[in-house]
Amino acid sequence: MKLIYEKSQAGRRASSIPDPGLENGTAIPEGLRRSVPPRLPEVAEPELLRHFTELSTRNFGIDTGFYPLGSCTMKYNPRVNERLVGLPGFRDLHPYQDDEDAQGALELMWRLQGILAEIVGLDDVTLQPAAGSQGELTGLTLISAYFKDRGEYEQRREIVIPDTAHGTNPASVTMAGYTVRKVNVDERGNIDVDDLRAKVGPQTAGLMLTNPSTLGLFEERIEEVASIFHDAGALLYYDGANLNAVCGISRPGDMGFDVLHFNLHKTFSQPHGGGGPGAGSVAVRDILEPYLPAPIVVREGDSYRLDHDRPKSIGRVRGFGGPFGVFVRAYAFIRMWGPGLRDMSETAVLNANYMLARLRDHYELPYDRHCMHEFVVSARGLKREHGATALDVAKRLMDYGFHPPTVYFPLVVPEALMIEPTETEARETLDAFCDAMVEIVREAEREPDLLKQAPHSRPVSRLDEAGAAKRMVLRHHGGDD
C-alpha cells in the first residue's frame, strides 16, 4: 500500500477552503510567515476516502477479533457507554464551567469515587491520574507525603517489588525518588516470604504488588505479607492492573493494602490500547486522605463542588478533574453490572481456567495451579525440540485471525505466553483460539519454518525487528534525501 504522499498528484484537491478575504501578508506577522508552501499530499476526495478506509481495515481491535493480550484486559466495550458519553450535557461541558452549572457531571464523579472506594475496600478516591503509570507515581507520591509528615522520609528510602512486577512499577519507584528492592517468587509463584523478611526493615517505605500477579496467580500468603510491612511501619501499594479478577470477590483494602490505582480503562471497559484514553484513579486508606491531589469532588447537602482547600495535598497531577469521558463510561459499566460485578470477575476467571485446561498438555506450565483471570504458559519445549519460539507462536496466531498474547513477560518464565481472555468472549471463541494454539504445536513438529516465517496472511510479513530498531525511518522525506 502506497503512502498518501506517494499517491499525490499536483493540482488535485479533496476540498477547497473559502477565501478569507484578506490581502496577502496582512493577517500573519512577517516573522511567522512561511518562506515556502507546506508539502501536503494532493489527492481527490475519492482517493482520500479510499486511502483511509483501506488503512482502517489494517487495524486490529476488539471489534474485529479476539484480543487475549495478557494483563491488558482487552474486553468488549458496550456501545451504550458511547451513547451515554455522547449526551450533550457530558459531551459539550466546558472544563472551566462553574461548579453550579456542572452539577450532573460532579455528581457522577462523586458517585464514582464512592463506588470505587467500596469495590476495593478503601476510604477515599482521587479520579485525577490519567492512566495506570501516572496512578502509580501519584500513589508513591502520597506515600512520600505521608512519611514526610511523620518525619520518616529520610529514613524510609526503599520500595520492595517482586520479580514478576509490571515494568512500570520499578520505573515509577525510581521516578518517585525511591530505591527498588527486588524480592523473589517461590516455586508456587508466590512471594518468597523468607526472602521478603530479610529485606523489610526500618528503611522500607512500602511494597508494590499486583494481586493476582502477572503470572495470573493469587498471592496465597497476602495477609502474612501485609503484616510484615505493617509491623515494620511500611505501607502496601496495590497495582490494580489485574483487578478484573477479584471484583466483588475480595477487596485489596481487606487484604491490607493502603493505596492502589485502578485502570478504569481495563477493568470497567473503555476502548484502549494505542495510547489511550485511560484513567488511573487512586484509592487510599484514611491515613493518606489528607494528601490526595486537589481538587476532589465533595458533596454538601444536595449539591456538589470541587474542593481546592486541602493544605496537605500533593497538588494537582492532571489538568481539570481528570479524563471525564472515561469516568462516564466506567460509571455506566459499573451501574450496568450492579451487584453482578462479581459475576464479571468469576466469568473472567472461569474462561481463563477453561483455556488453561485445554492448553496445559500442549505447552509447558511453569506453575501448576488454578489461575485467576489470566495464565502463563511457556513455549520453551517447542524451542528446545523444534526451534520454534514464543514469538513464532505469536506471529503464527495472526494467520489464524487472533491478536497475539503478551510474550516474554513476566521475565521469570522463559518463552512466556501470557493469555487473558476476559469475561466477554463466547466459548466458541475460546475454543477456536485453543484449537489454533494446539494446531501451531503440530505445525512446529511438522514444518517449523512455517512458524519462523509467519505471519503469511497479513499485509506485512515478518519484520526485521533488530534492523528496524538500528535503522529507524520515522518520516517520509517526500523524495528528498
Short mmCIF file of N, CA and C in Angstrom, two decimals, residues 61-198:
data_model
loop_
_atom_site.label_atom_id
_atom_site.label_comp_id
_atom_site.label_asym_id
_atom_site.label_seq_id
_atom_site.Cartn_x
_atom_site.Cartn_y
_atom_site.Cartn_z
N GLY A 61 -8.62 -4.69 16.37
CA GLY A 61 -9.16 -4.25 17.64
C GLY A 61 -10.13 -5.27 18.19
N ILE A 62 -10.65 -5.00 19.37
CA ILE A 62 -11.58 -5.92 20.00
C ILE A 62 -12.85 -6.05 19.17
N ASP A 63 -13.14 -5.06 18.34
CA ASP A 63 -14.33 -5.13 17.47
C ASP A 63 -14.11 -6.03 16.26
N THR A 64 -12.86 -6.40 15.99
CA THR A 64 -12.59 -7.22 14.81
C THR A 64 -12.13 -8.63 15.16
N GLY A 65 -11.76 -8.89 16.41
CA GLY A 65 -11.32 -10.23 16.73
C GLY A 65 -10.91 -10.40 18.18
N PHE A 66 -10.60 -11.63 18.53
CA PHE A 66 -10.19 -11.99 19.90
C PHE A 66 -8.82 -11.39 20.19
N TYR A 67 -8.67 -10.78 21.38
CA TYR A 67 -7.52 -9.95 21.69
C TYR A 67 -7.00 -10.33 23.08
N PRO A 68 -6.39 -11.52 23.21
CA PRO A 68 -6.06 -12.05 24.55
C PRO A 68 -4.74 -11.53 25.10
N LEU A 69 -4.53 -10.24 25.05
CA LEU A 69 -3.26 -9.65 25.46
C LEU A 69 -3.17 -9.62 26.99
N GLY A 70 -2.34 -10.51 27.54
CA GLY A 70 -2.28 -10.68 28.98
C GLY A 70 -1.99 -9.40 29.74
N SER A 71 -2.71 -9.21 30.85
CA SER A 71 -2.59 -8.06 31.75
C SER A 71 -3.10 -6.76 31.14
N CYS A 72 -3.66 -6.82 29.94
CA CYS A 72 -4.18 -5.60 29.30
C CYS A 72 -5.71 -5.56 29.30
N THR A 73 -6.37 -6.68 29.63
CA THR A 73 -7.82 -6.74 29.78
C THR A 73 -8.53 -6.09 28.60
N MET A 74 -8.33 -6.67 27.43
CA MET A 74 -8.94 -6.14 26.21
C MET A 74 -10.33 -6.73 26.07
N LYS A 75 -11.28 -6.17 26.80
CA LYS A 75 -12.64 -6.69 26.79
C LYS A 75 -13.53 -5.86 25.86
N TYR A 76 -14.69 -6.44 25.54
CA TYR A 76 -15.64 -5.72 24.69
C TYR A 76 -16.15 -4.48 25.41
N ASN A 77 -16.30 -3.40 24.65
CA ASN A 77 -16.77 -2.14 25.21
C ASN A 77 -18.22 -1.91 24.79
N PRO A 78 -19.16 -2.01 25.73
CA PRO A 78 -20.58 -1.88 25.36
C PRO A 78 -20.87 -0.56 24.65
N ARG A 79 -21.63 -0.63 23.57
CA ARG A 79 -21.93 0.57 22.79
C ARG A 79 -22.78 1.58 23.56
N VAL A 80 -23.54 1.07 24.53
CA VAL A 80 -24.36 2.01 25.30
C VAL A 80 -23.48 3.02 26.03
N ASN A 81 -22.27 2.62 26.40
CA ASN A 81 -21.35 3.56 27.05
C ASN A 81 -21.04 4.74 26.15
N GLU A 82 -20.88 4.45 24.85
CA GLU A 82 -20.56 5.53 23.91
C GLU A 82 -21.76 6.47 23.74
N ARG A 83 -22.96 5.92 23.77
CA ARG A 83 -24.14 6.78 23.66
C ARG A 83 -24.24 7.70 24.87
N LEU A 84 -23.93 7.16 26.06
CA LEU A 84 -24.03 7.99 27.27
C LEU A 84 -22.97 9.08 27.30
N VAL A 85 -21.74 8.73 26.94
CA VAL A 85 -20.69 9.74 26.99
C VAL A 85 -20.91 10.80 25.91
N GLY A 86 -21.73 10.48 24.91
CA GLY A 86 -22.03 11.44 23.86
C GLY A 86 -23.24 12.32 24.15
N LEU A 87 -23.88 12.13 25.30
CA LEU A 87 -25.01 13.01 25.64
C LEU A 87 -24.51 14.46 25.72
N PRO A 88 -25.28 15.40 25.18
CA PRO A 88 -24.79 16.79 25.11
C PRO A 88 -24.35 17.35 26.46
N GLY A 89 -25.05 16.98 27.54
CA GLY A 89 -24.69 17.51 28.85
C GLY A 89 -23.30 17.09 29.30
N PHE A 90 -22.85 15.94 28.84
CA PHE A 90 -21.50 15.48 29.14
C PHE A 90 -20.52 15.93 28.05
N ARG A 91 -20.92 15.70 26.81
CA ARG A 91 -20.02 15.93 25.67
C ARG A 91 -19.63 17.40 25.54
N ASP A 92 -20.57 18.30 25.76
CA ASP A 92 -20.33 19.71 25.49
C ASP A 92 -19.91 20.50 26.72
N LEU A 93 -19.70 19.82 27.82
CA LEU A 93 -19.35 20.53 29.06
C LEU A 93 -17.95 21.13 28.94
N HIS A 94 -17.84 22.41 29.24
CA HIS A 94 -16.54 23.06 29.17
C HIS A 94 -15.79 22.85 30.48
N PRO A 95 -14.48 22.56 30.44
CA PRO A 95 -13.75 22.30 31.70
C PRO A 95 -13.72 23.49 32.63
N TYR A 96 -13.96 24.70 32.12
CA TYR A 96 -13.98 25.87 33.01
C TYR A 96 -15.39 26.21 33.49
N GLN A 97 -16.36 25.31 33.22
CA GLN A 97 -17.73 25.56 33.67
C GLN A 97 -17.76 25.72 35.18
N ASP A 98 -18.54 26.68 35.67
CA ASP A 98 -18.67 26.84 37.12
C ASP A 98 -19.31 25.60 37.73
N ASP A 99 -18.95 25.33 38.99
CA ASP A 99 -19.47 24.14 39.67
C ASP A 99 -21.00 24.09 39.63
N GLU A 100 -21.64 25.24 39.87
CA GLU A 100 -23.10 25.23 39.94
C GLU A 100 -23.76 24.90 38.60
N ASP A 101 -23.00 25.06 37.52
CA ASP A 101 -23.55 24.74 36.20
C ASP A 101 -23.13 23.36 35.72
N ALA A 102 -22.43 22.62 36.56
CA ALA A 102 -21.96 21.28 36.17
C ALA A 102 -22.33 20.26 37.24
N GLN A 103 -23.48 20.43 37.84
CA GLN A 103 -23.86 19.57 38.96
C GLN A 103 -24.01 18.10 38.56
N GLY A 104 -24.53 17.85 37.37
CA GLY A 104 -24.68 16.45 36.94
C GLY A 104 -23.35 15.76 36.79
N ALA A 105 -22.39 16.45 36.18
CA ALA A 105 -21.06 15.85 36.00
C ALA A 105 -20.38 15.64 37.35
N LEU A 106 -20.48 16.62 38.23
CA LEU A 106 -19.84 16.49 39.54
C LEU A 106 -20.49 15.38 40.36
N GLU A 107 -21.81 15.24 40.23
CA GLU A 107 -22.48 14.15 40.96
C GLU A 107 -22.00 12.80 40.46
N LEU A 108 -21.87 12.68 39.14
CA LEU A 108 -21.36 11.41 38.58
C LEU A 108 -19.96 11.11 39.13
N MET A 109 -19.10 12.12 39.17
CA MET A 109 -17.74 11.89 39.67
C MET A 109 -17.77 11.52 41.16
N TRP A 110 -18.61 12.20 41.93
CA TRP A 110 -18.71 11.91 43.36
C TRP A 110 -19.20 10.49 43.59
N ARG A 111 -20.21 10.10 42.83
CA ARG A 111 -20.73 8.74 42.99
C ARG A 111 -19.71 7.70 42.54
N LEU A 112 -18.98 8.01 41.48
CA LEU A 112 -17.95 7.07 41.02
C LEU A 112 -16.85 6.92 42.07
N GLN A 113 -16.46 8.03 42.70
CA GLN A 113 -15.47 7.95 43.78
C GLN A 113 -15.94 6.97 44.87
N GLY A 114 -17.21 7.09 45.26
CA GLY A 114 -17.74 6.24 46.33
C GLY A 114 -17.81 4.77 45.92
N ILE A 115 -18.24 4.54 44.67
CA ILE A 115 -18.35 3.15 44.19
C ILE A 115 -16.97 2.50 44.14
N LEU A 116 -15.99 3.23 43.63
CA LEU A 116 -14.64 2.67 43.52
C LEU A 116 -14.07 2.35 44.91
N ALA A 117 -14.30 3.25 45.86
CA ALA A 117 -13.82 3.01 47.22
C ALA A 117 -14.44 1.74 47.80
N GLU A 118 -15.73 1.55 47.54
CA GLU A 118 -16.42 0.36 48.06
C GLU A 118 -15.89 -0.92 47.40
N ILE A 119 -15.64 -0.87 46.10
CA ILE A 119 -15.17 -2.06 45.38
C ILE A 119 -13.84 -2.56 45.95
N VAL A 120 -12.97 -1.64 46.34
CA VAL A 120 -11.63 -2.07 46.79
C VAL A 120 -11.46 -2.01 48.30
N GLY A 121 -12.51 -1.59 49.04
CA GLY A 121 -12.43 -1.62 50.49
C GLY A 121 -11.51 -0.57 51.09
N LEU A 122 -11.42 0.60 50.45
CA LEU A 122 -10.63 1.70 51.00
C LEU A 122 -11.54 2.89 51.24
N ASP A 123 -10.96 4.01 51.67
CA ASP A 123 -11.80 5.08 52.20
C ASP A 123 -12.05 6.24 51.26
N ASP A 124 -11.07 6.62 50.46
CA ASP A 124 -11.21 7.81 49.62
C ASP A 124 -10.56 7.58 48.27
N VAL A 125 -10.97 8.40 47.28
CA VAL A 125 -10.52 8.21 45.90
C VAL A 125 -10.25 9.56 45.26
N THR A 126 -9.17 9.63 44.47
CA THR A 126 -8.98 10.73 43.54
C THR A 126 -9.12 10.18 42.13
N LEU A 127 -9.83 10.91 41.28
CA LEU A 127 -10.03 10.47 39.90
C LEU A 127 -9.01 11.07 38.95
N GLN A 128 -8.13 11.92 39.44
CA GLN A 128 -7.30 12.74 38.54
C GLN A 128 -6.33 11.99 37.62
N PRO A 129 -5.54 11.02 38.11
CA PRO A 129 -4.47 10.47 37.26
C PRO A 129 -4.98 9.96 35.91
N ALA A 130 -4.17 10.18 34.88
CA ALA A 130 -4.61 9.94 33.52
C ALA A 130 -4.54 8.47 33.12
N ALA A 131 -3.70 7.68 33.75
CA ALA A 131 -3.58 6.28 33.38
C ALA A 131 -2.82 5.54 34.49
N GLY A 132 -2.63 4.23 34.30
CA GLY A 132 -2.07 3.43 35.37
C GLY A 132 -0.72 3.90 35.85
N SER A 133 0.18 4.20 34.92
CA SER A 133 1.52 4.59 35.34
C SER A 133 1.50 5.90 36.12
N GLN A 134 0.64 6.83 35.72
CA GLN A 134 0.55 8.07 36.50
C GLN A 134 -0.12 7.81 37.84
N GLY A 135 -1.03 6.84 37.87
CA GLY A 135 -1.61 6.44 39.15
C GLY A 135 -0.55 5.90 40.09
N GLU A 136 0.38 5.10 39.54
CA GLU A 136 1.47 4.57 40.36
C GLU A 136 2.31 5.71 40.95
N LEU A 137 2.68 6.64 40.10
CA LEU A 137 3.50 7.76 40.59
C LEU A 137 2.75 8.58 41.62
N THR A 138 1.44 8.77 41.40
CA THR A 138 0.63 9.51 42.36
C THR A 138 0.59 8.78 43.70
N GLY A 139 0.36 7.46 43.65
CA GLY A 139 0.30 6.68 44.89
C GLY A 139 1.61 6.72 45.65
N LEU A 140 2.72 6.60 44.94
CA LEU A 140 4.02 6.66 45.61
C LEU A 140 4.29 8.04 46.18
N THR A 141 3.83 9.07 45.48
CA THR A 141 4.00 10.43 46.00
C THR A 141 3.17 10.63 47.27
N LEU A 142 2.01 9.99 47.32
CA LEU A 142 1.20 10.04 48.55
C LEU A 142 1.94 9.37 49.71
N ILE A 143 2.58 8.25 49.42
CA ILE A 143 3.36 7.56 50.46
C ILE A 143 4.50 8.48 50.95
N SER A 144 5.15 9.16 50.00
CA SER A 144 6.22 10.09 50.39
C SER A 144 5.69 11.20 51.29
N ALA A 145 4.54 11.76 50.90
CA ALA A 145 3.95 12.85 51.70
C ALA A 145 3.62 12.37 53.11
N TYR A 146 3.13 11.15 53.19
CA TYR A 146 2.77 10.57 54.50
C TYR A 146 4.01 10.46 55.40
N PHE A 147 5.09 9.93 54.83
CA PHE A 147 6.29 9.75 55.66
C PHE A 147 6.99 11.07 55.94
N LYS A 148 6.91 12.04 55.03
CA LYS A 148 7.46 13.36 55.32
C LYS A 148 6.73 13.98 56.50
N ASP A 149 5.41 13.81 56.51
CA ASP A 149 4.61 14.38 57.59
C ASP A 149 4.97 13.74 58.93
N ARG A 150 5.41 12.49 58.89
CA ARG A 150 5.77 11.77 60.12
C ARG A 150 7.25 11.91 60.46
N GLY A 151 8.00 12.61 59.59
CA GLY A 151 9.43 12.76 59.83
C GLY A 151 10.25 11.52 59.56
N GLU A 152 9.71 10.61 58.71
CA GLU A 152 10.40 9.34 58.43
C GLU A 152 10.86 9.24 56.99
N TYR A 153 10.70 10.32 56.23
CA TYR A 153 11.01 10.23 54.79
C TYR A 153 12.48 9.93 54.53
N GLU A 154 13.37 10.57 55.26
CA GLU A 154 14.81 10.36 55.03
C GLU A 154 15.23 8.95 55.41
N GLN A 155 14.50 8.36 56.33
CA GLN A 155 14.84 7.00 56.80
C GLN A 155 14.31 5.93 55.85
N ARG A 156 13.10 6.12 55.33
CA ARG A 156 12.43 5.08 54.53
C ARG A 156 12.64 5.39 53.05
N ARG A 157 13.64 4.73 52.46
CA ARG A 157 14.02 5.05 51.08
C ARG A 157 13.87 3.87 50.13
N GLU A 158 13.30 2.76 50.58
CA GLU A 158 13.21 1.57 49.72
C GLU A 158 11.76 1.14 49.51
N ILE A 159 11.48 0.73 48.28
CA ILE A 159 10.20 0.11 47.94
C ILE A 159 10.51 -1.31 47.45
N VAL A 160 9.84 -2.29 48.01
CA VAL A 160 10.06 -3.69 47.66
C VAL A 160 9.13 -4.08 46.51
N ILE A 161 9.69 -4.76 45.51
CA ILE A 161 8.92 -5.17 44.33
C ILE A 161 9.30 -6.60 43.97
N PRO A 162 8.31 -7.48 43.72
CA PRO A 162 8.65 -8.86 43.31
C PRO A 162 9.16 -8.87 41.87
N ASP A 163 9.87 -9.95 41.53
CA ASP A 163 10.46 -10.01 40.19
C ASP A 163 9.45 -10.33 39.10
N THR A 164 8.15 -10.44 39.46
CA THR A 164 7.10 -10.62 38.46
C THR A 164 6.38 -9.30 38.17
N ALA A 165 6.85 -8.20 38.74
CA ALA A 165 6.12 -6.93 38.66
C ALA A 165 6.05 -6.39 37.23
N HIS A 166 5.00 -5.61 36.96
CA HIS A 166 4.94 -4.87 35.71
C HIS A 166 6.15 -3.93 35.62
N GLY A 167 6.61 -3.70 34.41
CA GLY A 167 7.79 -2.85 34.22
C GLY A 167 7.60 -1.44 34.70
N THR A 168 6.35 -0.98 34.72
CA THR A 168 6.11 0.39 35.19
C THR A 168 6.39 0.54 36.68
N ASN A 169 6.31 -0.56 37.44
CA ASN A 169 6.49 -0.47 38.90
C ASN A 169 7.88 0.05 39.27
N PRO A 170 8.95 -0.62 38.84
CA PRO A 170 10.28 -0.08 39.20
C PRO A 170 10.54 1.29 38.57
N ALA A 171 9.96 1.54 37.40
CA ALA A 171 10.14 2.86 36.78
C ALA A 171 9.49 3.94 37.64
N SER A 172 8.29 3.66 38.12
CA SER A 172 7.59 4.65 38.96
C SER A 172 8.32 4.86 40.28
N VAL A 173 8.84 3.77 40.85
CA VAL A 173 9.60 3.88 42.11
C VAL A 173 10.80 4.79 41.92
N THR A 174 11.50 4.61 40.81
CA THR A 174 12.68 5.44 40.55
C THR A 174 12.28 6.90 40.34
N MET A 175 11.19 7.12 39.58
CA MET A 175 10.73 8.50 39.35
C MET A 175 10.33 9.17 40.66
N ALA A 176 9.79 8.38 41.59
CA ALA A 176 9.36 8.95 42.87
C ALA A 176 10.53 9.17 43.83
N GLY A 177 11.74 8.76 43.40
CA GLY A 177 12.92 9.02 44.22
C GLY A 177 13.29 7.93 45.19
N TYR A 178 12.63 6.77 45.06
CA TYR A 178 12.94 5.65 45.94
C TYR A 178 13.93 4.70 45.27
N THR A 179 14.43 3.77 46.08
CA THR A 179 15.29 2.69 45.60
C THR A 179 14.49 1.40 45.52
N VAL A 180 14.65 0.67 44.42
CA VAL A 180 13.94 -0.60 44.24
C VAL A 180 14.68 -1.70 45.01
N ARG A 181 13.91 -2.48 45.77
CA ARG A 181 14.47 -3.67 46.43
C ARG A 181 13.70 -4.88 45.91
N LYS A 182 14.35 -5.71 45.13
CA LYS A 182 13.68 -6.84 44.48
C LYS A 182 13.54 -8.01 45.43
N VAL A 183 12.37 -8.67 45.36
CA VAL A 183 12.16 -9.90 46.13
C VAL A 183 11.76 -11.00 45.15
N ASN A 184 12.20 -12.22 45.41
CA ASN A 184 11.96 -13.34 44.51
C ASN A 184 10.58 -13.96 44.74
N VAL A 185 10.15 -14.78 43.77
CA VAL A 185 8.95 -15.59 43.96
C VAL A 185 9.39 -17.03 44.22
N ASP A 186 8.52 -17.79 44.93
CA ASP A 186 8.87 -19.17 45.27
C ASP A 186 8.39 -20.13 44.18
N GLU A 187 8.47 -21.42 44.47
CA GLU A 187 8.16 -22.42 43.44
C GLU A 187 6.68 -22.46 43.08
N ARG A 188 5.82 -21.86 43.90
CA ARG A 188 4.38 -21.81 43.58
C ARG A 188 3.98 -20.47 42.96
N GLY A 189 4.95 -19.60 42.75
CA GLY A 189 4.65 -18.32 42.13
C GLY A 189 4.27 -17.24 43.12
N ASN A 190 4.31 -17.55 44.42
CA ASN A 190 4.05 -16.54 45.45
C ASN A 190 5.34 -15.79 45.78
N ILE A 191 5.18 -14.67 46.48
CA ILE A 191 6.36 -14.01 47.02
C ILE A 191 7.07 -14.96 47.98
N ASP A 192 8.39 -15.04 47.86
CA ASP A 192 9.20 -15.85 48.77
C ASP A 192 9.25 -15.11 50.11
N VAL A 193 8.45 -15.56 51.07
CA VAL A 193 8.30 -14.82 52.32
C VAL A 193 9.61 -14.79 53.11
N ASP A 194 10.37 -15.87 53.04
CA ASP A 194 11.66 -15.86 53.76
C ASP A 194 12.60 -14.81 53.16
N ASP A 195 12.62 -14.73 51.84
CA ASP A 195 13.43 -13.70 51.18
C ASP A 195 12.91 -12.31 51.54
N LEU A 196 11.59 -12.21 51.64
CA LEU A 196 10.98 -10.92 51.95
C LEU A 196 11.35 -10.44 53.35
N ARG A 197 11.27 -11.35 54.32
CA ARG A 197 11.55 -10.94 55.71
C ARG A 197 12.95 -10.34 55.84
N ALA A 198 13.87 -10.87 55.06
CA ALA A 198 15.25 -10.39 55.16
C ALA A 198 15.43 -9.01 54.54
#
